CSV table of C-alpha atoms in Angstrom, one decimal:
chain,number,residue,atom,x,y,z
E,103,MET,CA,-71.5,-39.4,23.4
E,104,GLU,CA,-74.5,-39.1,25.8
E,105,ASP,CA,-73.3,-40.0,29.8
E,106,PRO,CA,-74.7,-43.3,31.1
E,107,TYR,CA,-75.4,-41.8,34.5
E,108,LYS,CA,-77.4,-38.5,33.5
E,109,ILE,CA,-80.9,-40.4,32.9
E,110,PRO,CA,-80.8,-42.3,36.6
E,111,TYR,CA,-78.8,-39.1,37.9
E,112,LEU,CA,-82.2,-37.1,37.1
E,113,ASN,CA,-84.4,-39.7,37.7
E,114,ALA,CA,-82.7,-39.7,41.6
E,115,VAL,CA,-82.7,-35.7,41.9
E,116,VAL,CA,-86.4,-35.5,40.9
E,117,ARG,CA,-86.6,-38.2,43.8
E,118,ALA,CA,-85.0,-36.3,46.2
E,119,PHE,CA,-86.5,-33.0,45.1
E,120,GLY,CA,-90.2,-34.8,45.8
E,121,THR,CA,-89.1,-36.6,49.3
E,122,ARG,CA,-88.0,-32.5,50.5
E,123,PHE,CA,-90.9,-31.2,49.5
E,124,GLN,CA,-93.6,-34.0,50.4
E,125,LEU,CA,-94.6,-34.9,46.5
E,126,THR,CA,-95.1,-37.8,44.4
E,127,VAL,CA,-92.4,-38.3,42.1
E,128,GLN,CA,-95.4,-37.7,39.4
E,129,GLN,CA,-95.6,-34.2,41.4
E,130,ALA,CA,-92.2,-33.1,41.7
E,131,PHE,CA,-91.6,-33.7,38.3
E,132,ARG,CA,-94.5,-31.3,36.8
E,133,TYR,CA,-93.2,-29.0,39.3
E,134,LEU,CA,-89.4,-29.0,37.8
E,135,TYR,CA,-90.9,-29.4,34.4
E,136,ASN,CA,-92.8,-26.2,34.5
E,137,PHE,CA,-90.9,-24.1,36.4
E,138,LYS,CA,-87.5,-24.7,34.4
E,139,GLY,CA,-86.3,-27.4,37.2
E,140,ILE,CA,-85.7,-29.8,34.5
E,141,ASP,CA,-84.0,-27.4,31.7
E,142,PHE,CA,-81.7,-26.4,34.8
E,143,LEU,CA,-80.7,-29.9,35.3
E,144,GLU,CA,-79.6,-30.7,31.1
E,145,GLU,CA,-77.8,-27.2,30.9
E,146,PHE,CA,-75.9,-27.5,33.7
E,147,TYR,CA,-75.7,-31.2,34.1
E,148,ASP,CA,-71.9,-31.0,33.8
E,149,VAL,CA,-71.6,-29.0,37.3
E,150,GLU,CA,-74.6,-30.3,38.9
E,151,HIS,CA,-73.8,-33.6,39.4
E,152,THR,CA,-70.9,-32.9,41.1
E,153,LEU,CA,-72.7,-31.7,44.0
E,154,SER,CA,-74.6,-33.1,46.7
E,155,MET,CA,-77.9,-33.9,46.5
E,156,ASP,CA,-78.7,-31.6,48.9
E,157,ASP,CA,-76.6,-28.8,47.0
E,158,THR,CA,-78.8,-29.7,43.4
E,159,VAL,CA,-81.8,-29.7,45.5
E,160,ASP,CA,-81.2,-26.7,46.7
E,161,ASP,CA,-80.4,-25.0,43.4
E,162,LEU,CA,-83.7,-25.9,42.0
E,163,ALA,CA,-85.6,-25.0,44.6
E,164,ASN,CA,-84.1,-21.5,43.9
E,165,ILE,CA,-84.4,-22.0,40.2
E,166,CYS,CA,-88.2,-22.4,39.9
E,167,LYS,CA,-88.5,-19.9,43.0
E,168,LYS,CA,-87.1,-17.8,40.0
E,169,ASN,CA,-89.5,-18.8,37.2
E,170,GLY,CA,-92.4,-18.5,39.0
E,171,GLY,CA,-92.5,-21.7,42.1
E,172,GLU,CA,-93.7,-21.6,45.1
E,173,LEU,CA,-92.6,-23.7,47.3
E,174,ALA,CA,-89.0,-23.2,48.3
């Protein structure tokens, strides 16, 4: 069974990422999608949702940078 908190959590993370890097929600989602951040969150949700939002945003910034992103 899918975790009922997964979608709200992903939404909150995208919003927090956007706030950190001064992006709209749409821009943040596109960036995370294009540079594999969304894939990372899906794959490692079980671990990431136990971390602070700041730690998760840091992890996403690092993953995206490794995949060609330039925000971090």
